[in-house]
CSV table of C-alpha atoms in Angstrom, one decimal:
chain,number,residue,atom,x,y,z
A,1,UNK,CA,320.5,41.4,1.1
A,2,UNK,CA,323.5,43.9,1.2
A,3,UNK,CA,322.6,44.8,5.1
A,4,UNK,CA,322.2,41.0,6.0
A,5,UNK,CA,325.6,40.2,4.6
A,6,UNK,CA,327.2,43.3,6.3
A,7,UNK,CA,325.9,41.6,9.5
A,8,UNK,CA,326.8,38.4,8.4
A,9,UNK,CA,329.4,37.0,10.9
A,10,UNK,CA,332.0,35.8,8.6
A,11,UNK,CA,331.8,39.4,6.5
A,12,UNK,CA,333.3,41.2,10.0
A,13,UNK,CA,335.6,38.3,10.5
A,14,UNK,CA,337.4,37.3,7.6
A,15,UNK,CA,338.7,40.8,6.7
A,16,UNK,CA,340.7,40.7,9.8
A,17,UNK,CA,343.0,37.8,8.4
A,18,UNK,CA,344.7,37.6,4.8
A,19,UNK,CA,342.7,35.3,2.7
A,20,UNK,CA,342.3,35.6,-1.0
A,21,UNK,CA,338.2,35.6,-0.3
A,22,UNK,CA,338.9,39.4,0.9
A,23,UNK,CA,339.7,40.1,-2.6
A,24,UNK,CA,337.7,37.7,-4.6
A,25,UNK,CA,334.2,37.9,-3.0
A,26,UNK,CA,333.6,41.9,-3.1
A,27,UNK,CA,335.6,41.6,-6.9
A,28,UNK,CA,333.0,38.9,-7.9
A,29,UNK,CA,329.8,40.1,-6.6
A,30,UNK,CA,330.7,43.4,-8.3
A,31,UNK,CA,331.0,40.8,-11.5
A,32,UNK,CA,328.1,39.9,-11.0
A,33,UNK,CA,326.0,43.1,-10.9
A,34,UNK,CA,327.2,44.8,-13.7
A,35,UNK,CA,326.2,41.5,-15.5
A,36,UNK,CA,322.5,41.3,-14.2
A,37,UNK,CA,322.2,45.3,-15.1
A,38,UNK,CA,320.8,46.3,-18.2
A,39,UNK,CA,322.2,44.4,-20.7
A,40,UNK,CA,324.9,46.9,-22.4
A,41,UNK,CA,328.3,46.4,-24.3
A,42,UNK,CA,329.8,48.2,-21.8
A,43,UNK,CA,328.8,46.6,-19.0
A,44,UNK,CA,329.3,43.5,-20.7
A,45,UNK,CA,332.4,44.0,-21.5
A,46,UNK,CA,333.2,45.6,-17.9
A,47,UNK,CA,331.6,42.3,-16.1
A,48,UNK,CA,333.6,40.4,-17.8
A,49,UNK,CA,336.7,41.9,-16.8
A,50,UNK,CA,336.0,42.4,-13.2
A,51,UNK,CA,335.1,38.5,-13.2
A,52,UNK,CA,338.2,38.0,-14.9
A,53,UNK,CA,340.3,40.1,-12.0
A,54,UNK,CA,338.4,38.1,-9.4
A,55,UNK,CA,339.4,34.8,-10.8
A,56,UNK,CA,342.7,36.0,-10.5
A,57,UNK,CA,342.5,36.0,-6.4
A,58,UNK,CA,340.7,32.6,-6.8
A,59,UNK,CA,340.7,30.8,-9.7
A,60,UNK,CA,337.6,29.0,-9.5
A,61,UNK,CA,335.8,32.0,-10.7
A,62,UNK,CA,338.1,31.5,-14.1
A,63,UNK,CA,335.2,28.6,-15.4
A,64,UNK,CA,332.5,30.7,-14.4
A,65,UNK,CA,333.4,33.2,-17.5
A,66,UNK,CA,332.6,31.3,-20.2
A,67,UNK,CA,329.6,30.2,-18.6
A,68,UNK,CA,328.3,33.7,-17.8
A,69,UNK,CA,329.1,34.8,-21.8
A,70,UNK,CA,326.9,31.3,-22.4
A,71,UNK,CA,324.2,32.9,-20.0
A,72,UNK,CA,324.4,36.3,-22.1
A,73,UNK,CA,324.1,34.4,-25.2
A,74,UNK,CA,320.7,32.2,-24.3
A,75,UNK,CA,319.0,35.0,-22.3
A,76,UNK,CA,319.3,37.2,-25.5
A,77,UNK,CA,319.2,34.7,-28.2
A,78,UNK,CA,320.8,36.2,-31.4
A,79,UNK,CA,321.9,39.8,-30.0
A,80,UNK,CA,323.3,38.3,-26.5
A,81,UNK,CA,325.6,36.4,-28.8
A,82,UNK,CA,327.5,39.6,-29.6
A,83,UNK,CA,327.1,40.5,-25.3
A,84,UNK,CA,328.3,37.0,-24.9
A,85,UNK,CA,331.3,37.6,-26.5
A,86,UNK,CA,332.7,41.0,-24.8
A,87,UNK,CA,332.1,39.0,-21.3
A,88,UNK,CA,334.6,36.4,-22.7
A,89,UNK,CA,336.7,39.2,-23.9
A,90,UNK,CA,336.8,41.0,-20.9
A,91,UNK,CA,337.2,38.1,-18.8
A,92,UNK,CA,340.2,37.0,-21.7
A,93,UNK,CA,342.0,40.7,-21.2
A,94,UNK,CA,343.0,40.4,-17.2
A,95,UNK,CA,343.5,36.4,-17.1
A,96,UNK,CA,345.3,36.0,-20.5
A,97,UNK,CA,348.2,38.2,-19.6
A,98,UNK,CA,348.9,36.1,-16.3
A,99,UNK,CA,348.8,33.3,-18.7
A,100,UNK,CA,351.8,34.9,-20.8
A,101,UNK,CA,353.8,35.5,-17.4
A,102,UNK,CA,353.2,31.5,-16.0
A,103,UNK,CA,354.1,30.5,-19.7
A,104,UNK,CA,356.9,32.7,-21.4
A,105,UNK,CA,358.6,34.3,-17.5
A,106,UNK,CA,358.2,31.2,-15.4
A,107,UNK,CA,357.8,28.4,-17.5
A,108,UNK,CA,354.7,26.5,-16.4
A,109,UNK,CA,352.2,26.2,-18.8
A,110,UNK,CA,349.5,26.7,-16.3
A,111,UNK,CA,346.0,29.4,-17.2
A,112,UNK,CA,346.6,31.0,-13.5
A,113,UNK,CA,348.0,28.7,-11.2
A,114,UNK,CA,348.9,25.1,-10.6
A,115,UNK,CA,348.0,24.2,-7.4
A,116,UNK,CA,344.5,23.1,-9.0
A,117,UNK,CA,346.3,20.0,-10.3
A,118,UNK,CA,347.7,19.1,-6.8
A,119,UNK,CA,344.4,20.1,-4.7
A,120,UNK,CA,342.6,18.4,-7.4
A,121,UNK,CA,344.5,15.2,-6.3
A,122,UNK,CA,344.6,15.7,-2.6
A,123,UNK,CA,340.6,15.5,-2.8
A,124,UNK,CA,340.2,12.3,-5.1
A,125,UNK,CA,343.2,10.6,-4.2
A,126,UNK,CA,340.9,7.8,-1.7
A,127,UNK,CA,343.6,6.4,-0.3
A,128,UNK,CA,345.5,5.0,3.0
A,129,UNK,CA,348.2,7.4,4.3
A,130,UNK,CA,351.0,5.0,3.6
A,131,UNK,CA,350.2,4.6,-0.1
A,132,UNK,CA,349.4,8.7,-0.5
A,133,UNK,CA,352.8,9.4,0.7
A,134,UNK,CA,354.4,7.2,-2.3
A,135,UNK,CA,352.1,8.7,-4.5
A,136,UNK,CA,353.8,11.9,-3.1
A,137,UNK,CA,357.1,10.5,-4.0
A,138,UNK,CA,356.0,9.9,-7.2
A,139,UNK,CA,354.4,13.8,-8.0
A,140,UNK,CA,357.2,15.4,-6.8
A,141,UNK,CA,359.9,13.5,-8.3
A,142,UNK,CA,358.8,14.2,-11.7
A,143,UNK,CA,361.3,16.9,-13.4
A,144,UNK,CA,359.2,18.9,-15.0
A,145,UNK,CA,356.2,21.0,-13.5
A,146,UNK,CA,354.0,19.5,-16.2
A,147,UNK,CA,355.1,15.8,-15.5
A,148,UNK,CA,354.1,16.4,-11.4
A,149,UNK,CA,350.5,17.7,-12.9
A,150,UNK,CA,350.1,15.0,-15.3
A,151,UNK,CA,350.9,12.6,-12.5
A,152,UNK,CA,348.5,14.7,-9.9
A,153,UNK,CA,346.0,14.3,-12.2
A,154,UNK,CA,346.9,10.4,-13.0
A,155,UNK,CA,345.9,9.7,-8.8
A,156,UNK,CA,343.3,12.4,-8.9
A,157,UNK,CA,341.4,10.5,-11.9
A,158,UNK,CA,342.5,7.3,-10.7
A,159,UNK,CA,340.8,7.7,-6.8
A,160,UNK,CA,337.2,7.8,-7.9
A,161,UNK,CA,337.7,5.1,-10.4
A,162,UNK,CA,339.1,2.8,-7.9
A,163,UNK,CA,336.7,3.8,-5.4
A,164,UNK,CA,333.2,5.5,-6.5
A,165,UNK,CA,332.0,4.5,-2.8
A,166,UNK,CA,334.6,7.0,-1.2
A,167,UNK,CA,333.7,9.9,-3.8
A,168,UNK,CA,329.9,9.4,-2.9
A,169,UNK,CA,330.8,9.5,0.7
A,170,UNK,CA,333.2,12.8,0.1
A,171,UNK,CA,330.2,14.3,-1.4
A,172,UNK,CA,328.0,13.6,1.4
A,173,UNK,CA,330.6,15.1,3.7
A,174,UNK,CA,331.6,18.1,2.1
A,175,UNK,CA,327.7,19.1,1.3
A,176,UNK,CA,327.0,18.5,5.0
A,177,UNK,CA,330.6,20.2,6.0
A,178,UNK,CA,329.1,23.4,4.0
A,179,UNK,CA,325.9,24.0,5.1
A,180,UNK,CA,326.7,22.9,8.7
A,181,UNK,CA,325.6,25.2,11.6
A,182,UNK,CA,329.3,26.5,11.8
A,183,UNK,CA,328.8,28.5,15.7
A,184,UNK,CA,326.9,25.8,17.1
A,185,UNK,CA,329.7,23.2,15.5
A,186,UNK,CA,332.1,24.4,17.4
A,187,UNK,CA,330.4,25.0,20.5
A,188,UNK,CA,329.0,22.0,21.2
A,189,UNK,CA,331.5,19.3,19.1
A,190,UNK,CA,334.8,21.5,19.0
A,191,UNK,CA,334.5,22.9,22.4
A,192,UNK,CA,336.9,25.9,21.3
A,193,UNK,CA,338.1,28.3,24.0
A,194,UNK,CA,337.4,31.3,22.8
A,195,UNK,CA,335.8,34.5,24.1
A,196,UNK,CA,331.9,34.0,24.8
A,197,UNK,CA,331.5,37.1,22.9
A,198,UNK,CA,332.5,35.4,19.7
A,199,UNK,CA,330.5,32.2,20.7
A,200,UNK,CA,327.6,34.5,20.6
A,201,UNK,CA,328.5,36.1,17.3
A,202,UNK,CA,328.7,32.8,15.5
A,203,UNK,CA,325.4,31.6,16.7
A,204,UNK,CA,323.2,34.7,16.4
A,205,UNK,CA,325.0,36.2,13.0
A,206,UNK,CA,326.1,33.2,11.4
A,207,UNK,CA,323.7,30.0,12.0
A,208,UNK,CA,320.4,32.1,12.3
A,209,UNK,CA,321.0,34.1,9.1
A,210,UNK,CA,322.4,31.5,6.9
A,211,UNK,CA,319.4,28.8,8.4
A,212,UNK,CA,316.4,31.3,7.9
A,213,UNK,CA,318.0,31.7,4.4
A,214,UNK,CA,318.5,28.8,3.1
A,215,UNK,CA,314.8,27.4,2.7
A,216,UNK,CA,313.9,31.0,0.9
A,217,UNK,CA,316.8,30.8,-1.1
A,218,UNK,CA,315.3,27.1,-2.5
A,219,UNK,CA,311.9,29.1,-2.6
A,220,UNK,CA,313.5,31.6,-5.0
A,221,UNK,CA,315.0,29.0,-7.5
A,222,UNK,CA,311.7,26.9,-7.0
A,223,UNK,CA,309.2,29.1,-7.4
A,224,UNK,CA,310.5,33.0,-8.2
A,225,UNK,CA,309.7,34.8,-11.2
A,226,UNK,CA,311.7,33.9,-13.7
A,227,UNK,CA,314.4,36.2,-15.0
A,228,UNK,CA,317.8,36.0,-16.3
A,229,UNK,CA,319.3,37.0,-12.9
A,230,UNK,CA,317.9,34.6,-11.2
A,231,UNK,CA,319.2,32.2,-14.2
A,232,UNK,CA,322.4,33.5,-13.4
A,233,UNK,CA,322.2,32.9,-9.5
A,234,UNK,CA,321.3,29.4,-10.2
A,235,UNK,CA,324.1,28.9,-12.4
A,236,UNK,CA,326.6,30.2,-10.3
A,237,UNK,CA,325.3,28.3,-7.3
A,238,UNK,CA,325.3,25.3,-9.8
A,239,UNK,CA,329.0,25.8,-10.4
A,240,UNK,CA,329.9,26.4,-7.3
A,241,UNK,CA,328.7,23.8,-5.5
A,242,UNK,CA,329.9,21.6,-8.1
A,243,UNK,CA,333.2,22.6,-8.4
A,244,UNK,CA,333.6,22.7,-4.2
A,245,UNK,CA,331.4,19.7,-3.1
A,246,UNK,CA,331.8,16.9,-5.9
A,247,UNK,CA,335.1,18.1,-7.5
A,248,UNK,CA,337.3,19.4,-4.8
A,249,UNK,CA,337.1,19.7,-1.2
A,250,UNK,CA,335.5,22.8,0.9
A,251,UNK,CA,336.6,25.0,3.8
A,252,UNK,CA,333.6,27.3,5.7
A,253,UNK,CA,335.9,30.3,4.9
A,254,UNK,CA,334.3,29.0,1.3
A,255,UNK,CA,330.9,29.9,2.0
A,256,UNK,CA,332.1,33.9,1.0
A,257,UNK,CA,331.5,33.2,-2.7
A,258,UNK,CA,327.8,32.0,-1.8
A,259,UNK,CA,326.7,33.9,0.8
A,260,UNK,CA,325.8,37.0,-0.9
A,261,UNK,CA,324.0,35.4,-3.4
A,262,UNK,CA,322.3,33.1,-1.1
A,263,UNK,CA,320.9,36.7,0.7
A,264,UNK,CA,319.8,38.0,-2.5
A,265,UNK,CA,317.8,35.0,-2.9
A,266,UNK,CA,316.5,34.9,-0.1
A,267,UNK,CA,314.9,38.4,-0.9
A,268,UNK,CA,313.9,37.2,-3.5
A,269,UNK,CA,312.0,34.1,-1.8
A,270,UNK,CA,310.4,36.2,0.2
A,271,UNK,CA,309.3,38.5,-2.3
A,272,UNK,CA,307.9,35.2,-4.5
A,273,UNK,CA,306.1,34.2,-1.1
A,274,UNK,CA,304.7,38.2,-0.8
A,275,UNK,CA,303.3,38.2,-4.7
A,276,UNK,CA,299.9,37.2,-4.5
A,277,UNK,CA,299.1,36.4,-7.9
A,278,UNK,CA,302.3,33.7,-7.9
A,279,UNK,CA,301.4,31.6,-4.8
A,280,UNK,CA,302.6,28.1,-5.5
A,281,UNK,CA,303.2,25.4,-3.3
């Protein structure tokens, strides 16, 4: 899994650019492993923290925490309470001081960062551009930097009430948007002028990897052995998916958060399909 991502397209070209993924992917995935390790105070504690400094970078890691000390807690019953708890803290010990700057230094009562609120509302507001532009008028003629989130929110919540057609369809779009072939995309619809060599990147080291992963990666939530790893793959991928396809909106540069785990699934899809005794349809 480690080799296919460090051949994975993407990988070699986002680091060239300045994009918070740089920092939050590698920080995350590191997160990640020290959680499915043995399960230690230490590396509890240390997961936690390391998740916590990711979510710094990109905040949408922030939820996962609590979720992840909740995975602790039922994969362990009574002693992964305890475990459960030092993810929290850790996660709690990098975001909580960021919290004290945004409150007591700059005055906005925000966990990490506000532009949640207004992203939030550019996703769900489900309307023409005439009316989204007095909506902007409204949001940023508010005073205070809690009034403009309360009235981001008011359109964001208001959108999908309005119009649960248009959320269904944003769904649809940004699932399909996602998993899309991304090289031949822009090959054949986009028709970008750029260098063949990086044509032929995108197609060979981004389409065919992510393609011939994706149905192994279903295998592996589907039919692999059960562990709390793969428990905590699924959630994540749960959460993720979530949080980018139904709540918010999605760029591809947003596929660096699943890709690595989508690889490690994919190993182990093909090691479920390998396992003789497990066959299943």
């Amino acid at each position: 899994a480690g080799v296919a991502y460090a051949l994975y397209w993407p990988a070699m070209e986002m680091p060239m650019w300045t994009l918070t993924e740089n920092v939050h992917t590698p920080l995350f995935v590191a997160g990640v492993a020290l959680l499915a390790g043995d399960p230690l105070p230490r590396r509890s504690f240390l997961g936690g923290l390391v998740l916590g400094l990711s979510a710094l970078a990109r905040s949408v890691s922030s939820g996962f925490i609590g979720l992840a000390a909740a995975w602790r807690w039922w994969s362990l019953g009574r002693r992964g309470f305890a475990l459960g708890a030092l993810v929290a803290l850790g996660g709690a010990a990098i975001i909580l001081p960021w919290t004290a700057r945004n409150v007591f230094i700059v005055g906005d009562r925000v966990l990490i960062e506000s532009a949640a609120f207004e992203n939030l509302w550019w996703a769900n507001h489900f309307t023409d551009p005439a009316r989204f532009s007095r909506q902007q008028e409204i949001v940023h003629s508010q005073p205070t930097p809690a009034e403009k989130r309360a009235a981001a929110l008011h359109f964001a919540l208001r959108g999908p009430r309005r119009d649960p057609g248009a959320l269904v369809e944003k769904v649809r779009i940004n699932f399909w948007h996602l998993f899309r072939p991304e090289g031949l995309h822009t090959w054949v619809a986009v028709q970008r002028s750029i260098e063949p060599w990086r044509h032929a990147g995108s197609l060979l080291l981004d389409d065919v990897p992510l393609l011939l992963a994706l149905p192994l990666f279903v295998a592996f939530l589907g039919g692999g052995r059960p562990s709390p790893t793969r428990a905590l793959i699924a959630l994540w991928t749960a959460y993720y998916l979530f949080m980018i396809v139904v709540v918010f909106h999605n760029e591809i540069r947003y596929r660096s958060a699943l890709v690595p785990f989508l690889f490690a699934g994919a190993a182990g899809g093909v090691s479920a399909f390998a396992d003789a005794t497990r066959r299943r349809r």
